[in-house]
Amino acid sequence: MVQNNLIAGSWVEGSDAVDNINPSDLDDVIDSYARADAGQVNDAVAAAKAAFPGWSTGSIQARAGMLAAVAAEIMARKEELGELLAREEGKTKPEGIGEVMRAGQIFDFFAGEVVRQSGEKIASVRPGIDVEITREPLGVVGLITPWNFPIAIPAWKIAPALA
């Protein structure tokens, strides 16, 4: 069975599929995954853009709660996800679990950053002008991440973008 793409809350078949094979055991096909074509990528970006106003104007507590829930889910499934990651990457199971735990810690950290009210007001080099720095979610981001850290590095980019 091919694992499809989640776009705008619905599972969508891809243009074709690719097998994910364990590099430590070439007879171990972990699963098959749908590839998205350019139109599906555009649909996913449009869906993310459409969701952004509600996300970014929601309460900071709601955003923090969502990021904390992601962290908790990752940590609750660290053994399962670590085993899967080890199969996908050819890492040892402890390395896989360690990376999964790091991803959970990253989401947990940024859940705290959402509610930490911080900003800066600094003087400008121009007289009578102040510069104010505030934090707000970025919205849609494109990620280029390394294949050998498939959960920690994306978490490191996704969590602060959502915070």
Coordinates of C-alpha atoms in Angstrom, one line a residue:
M1 CA 0.0 0.0 0.0
V2 CA 1.3 3.4 -0.9
Q3 CA 1.4 6.1 1.8
N4 CA -0.2 9.2 0.3
N5 CA 0.4 12.9 0.7
L6 CA -1.5 14.9 3.3
I7 CA -2.7 18.1 1.5
A8 CA -5.3 20.4 3.0
G9 CA -6.4 17.8 5.5
S10 CA -7.0 15.1 2.9
W11 CA -4.8 12.1 1.9
V12 CA -4.0 12.5 -1.8
E13 CA -2.5 10.0 -4.2
G14 CA 0.8 11.0 -5.8
S15 CA 1.9 11.1 -9.4
D16 CA 3.8 7.9 -8.7
A17 CA 5.4 6.1 -5.8
V18 CA 8.8 5.3 -4.5
D19 CA 9.9 2.5 -2.3
N20 CA 11.8 3.3 0.9
I21 CA 14.4 0.6 1.3
N22 CA 16.5 -0.1 4.4
P23 CA 20.1 0.6 3.5
S24 CA 21.3 -2.0 5.9
D25 CA 19.0 -4.7 4.5
L26 CA 18.2 -4.2 0.8
D27 CA 15.4 -6.9 1.0
D28 CA 13.6 -4.8 3.6
V29 CA 11.1 -2.5 1.9
I30 CA 9.9 -0.3 4.7
D31 CA 7.0 1.1 2.7
S32 CA 6.0 2.9 -0.5
Y33 CA 5.5 6.6 -0.5
A34 CA 3.6 8.8 -3.0
R35 CA 5.6 11.4 -4.9
A36 CA 4.0 14.8 -5.3
D37 CA 4.0 16.5 -8.6
A38 CA 4.3 20.3 -9.1
G39 CA 0.6 20.8 -8.9
Q40 CA 0.3 19.0 -5.6
V41 CA 3.2 21.0 -4.2
N42 CA 1.3 24.2 -5.3
D43 CA -1.9 22.8 -3.6
A44 CA 0.0 22.1 -0.4
V45 CA 1.5 25.6 -0.4
A46 CA -1.9 27.2 -1.1
A47 CA -3.5 25.2 1.8
A48 CA -0.7 26.3 4.2
K49 CA -1.1 29.9 3.1
A50 CA -4.9 29.6 3.6
A51 CA -4.4 28.2 7.2
F52 CA -1.8 30.9 8.2
P53 CA -4.2 33.7 9.1
G54 CA -6.0 31.6 11.6
W55 CA -2.8 30.2 13.0
S56 CA -1.0 33.5 13.3
T57 CA -3.8 35.4 14.8
G58 CA -4.8 32.7 17.3
S59 CA -3.8 33.0 20.9
I60 CA -0.2 32.4 21.8
Q61 CA -1.4 29.8 24.3
A62 CA -3.1 27.9 21.5
R63 CA 0.1 27.9 19.4
A64 CA 2.1 26.9 22.4
G65 CA -0.3 24.1 23.2
M66 CA -0.2 22.7 19.7
L67 CA 3.6 22.7 19.6
A68 CA 3.7 21.1 23.1
A69 CA 1.2 18.4 21.8
V70 CA 3.5 17.7 18.9
A71 CA 6.5 17.4 21.3
A72 CA 4.5 15.0 23.5
E73 CA 3.4 12.8 20.6
I74 CA 7.0 12.5 19.3
M75 CA 8.3 11.7 22.8
A76 CA 5.5 9.1 23.4
R77 CA 6.4 7.4 20.2
K78 CA 10.2 7.7 20.5
E79 CA 10.8 3.9 20.5
E80 CA 8.5 3.3 17.4
L81 CA 9.8 6.3 15.5
G82 CA 13.4 5.6 16.5
E83 CA 13.1 2.0 15.2
L84 CA 11.6 3.3 11.9
L85 CA 14.3 5.9 11.6
A86 CA 17.0 3.3 12.2
R87 CA 15.6 1.2 9.4
E88 CA 15.3 4.1 7.0
E89 CA 18.7 5.6 7.7
G90 CA 20.8 2.5 8.6
K91 CA 21.5 4.1 12.0
T92 CA 21.6 2.1 15.2
K93 CA 18.4 2.1 17.2
P94 CA 19.9 4.2 20.0
E95 CA 20.9 6.8 17.4
G96 CA 17.5 6.8 15.9
I97 CA 15.8 7.2 19.3
G98 CA 18.2 9.9 20.2
E99 CA 17.3 11.9 17.0
V100 CA 13.6 11.4 17.7
M101 CA 14.1 12.7 21.2
R102 CA 15.9 15.7 20.0
A103 CA 13.0 16.5 17.6
G104 CA 10.6 16.3 20.6
Q105 CA 12.9 18.5 22.7
I106 CA 13.0 21.1 19.9
F107 CA 9.2 21.3 19.6
D108 CA 9.0 21.5 23.4
F109 CA 11.5 24.3 23.5
F110 CA 9.6 26.4 20.9
A111 CA 6.3 25.8 22.7
G112 CA 7.9 27.6 25.6
E113 CA 9.2 30.3 23.3
V114 CA 5.7 31.1 22.0
V115 CA 4.5 32.2 25.5
R116 CA 7.8 33.9 26.5
Q117 CA 6.9 37.5 25.8
S118 CA 10.1 39.0 24.5
G119 CA 10.9 41.8 22.2
E120 CA 13.3 44.6 22.0
K121 CA 13.1 48.3 21.5
I122 CA 16.3 49.8 20.4
A123 CA 17.4 53.2 19.3
S124 CA 17.9 53.9 15.7
V125 CA 20.9 55.8 14.3
R126 CA 18.3 58.3 13.1
P127 CA 17.1 60.8 15.7
G128 CA 13.6 60.4 17.0
I129 CA 13.2 56.9 15.5
D130 CA 12.9 53.7 17.6
V131 CA 13.2 50.2 16.3
E132 CA 10.9 47.6 17.8
I133 CA 11.6 43.9 17.4
T134 CA 8.7 41.4 18.0
R135 CA 8.3 37.7 17.3
E136 CA 5.6 36.3 15.1
P137 CA 5.0 33.0 13.2
L138 CA 6.5 33.0 9.7
G139 CA 3.9 31.0 7.9
V140 CA 4.7 28.9 4.9
V141 CA 8.3 27.8 4.7
G142 CA 10.1 25.6 2.3
L143 CA 12.7 23.2 3.8
I144 CA 15.8 21.7 2.4
T145 CA 17.0 19.1 4.9
P146 CA 19.6 16.4 4.9
W147 CA 18.5 12.9 4.3
N148 CA 20.5 11.6 7.3
F149 CA 18.7 13.6 10.0
P150 CA 15.1 13.3 8.7
I151 CA 13.2 14.3 11.9
A152 CA 15.6 16.5 14.0
I153 CA 16.6 19.0 11.3
P154 CA 13.1 19.5 10.0
A155 CA 11.9 20.0 13.6
W156 CA 14.6 22.5 14.1
K157 CA 13.2 24.5 11.1
I158 CA 9.4 23.8 11.4
A159 CA 9.0 24.5 15.2
P160 CA 10.4 28.0 15.1
A161 CA 8.5 28.9 11.9
L162 CA 5.2 27.9 13.7
A163 CA 6.2 29.6 17.0

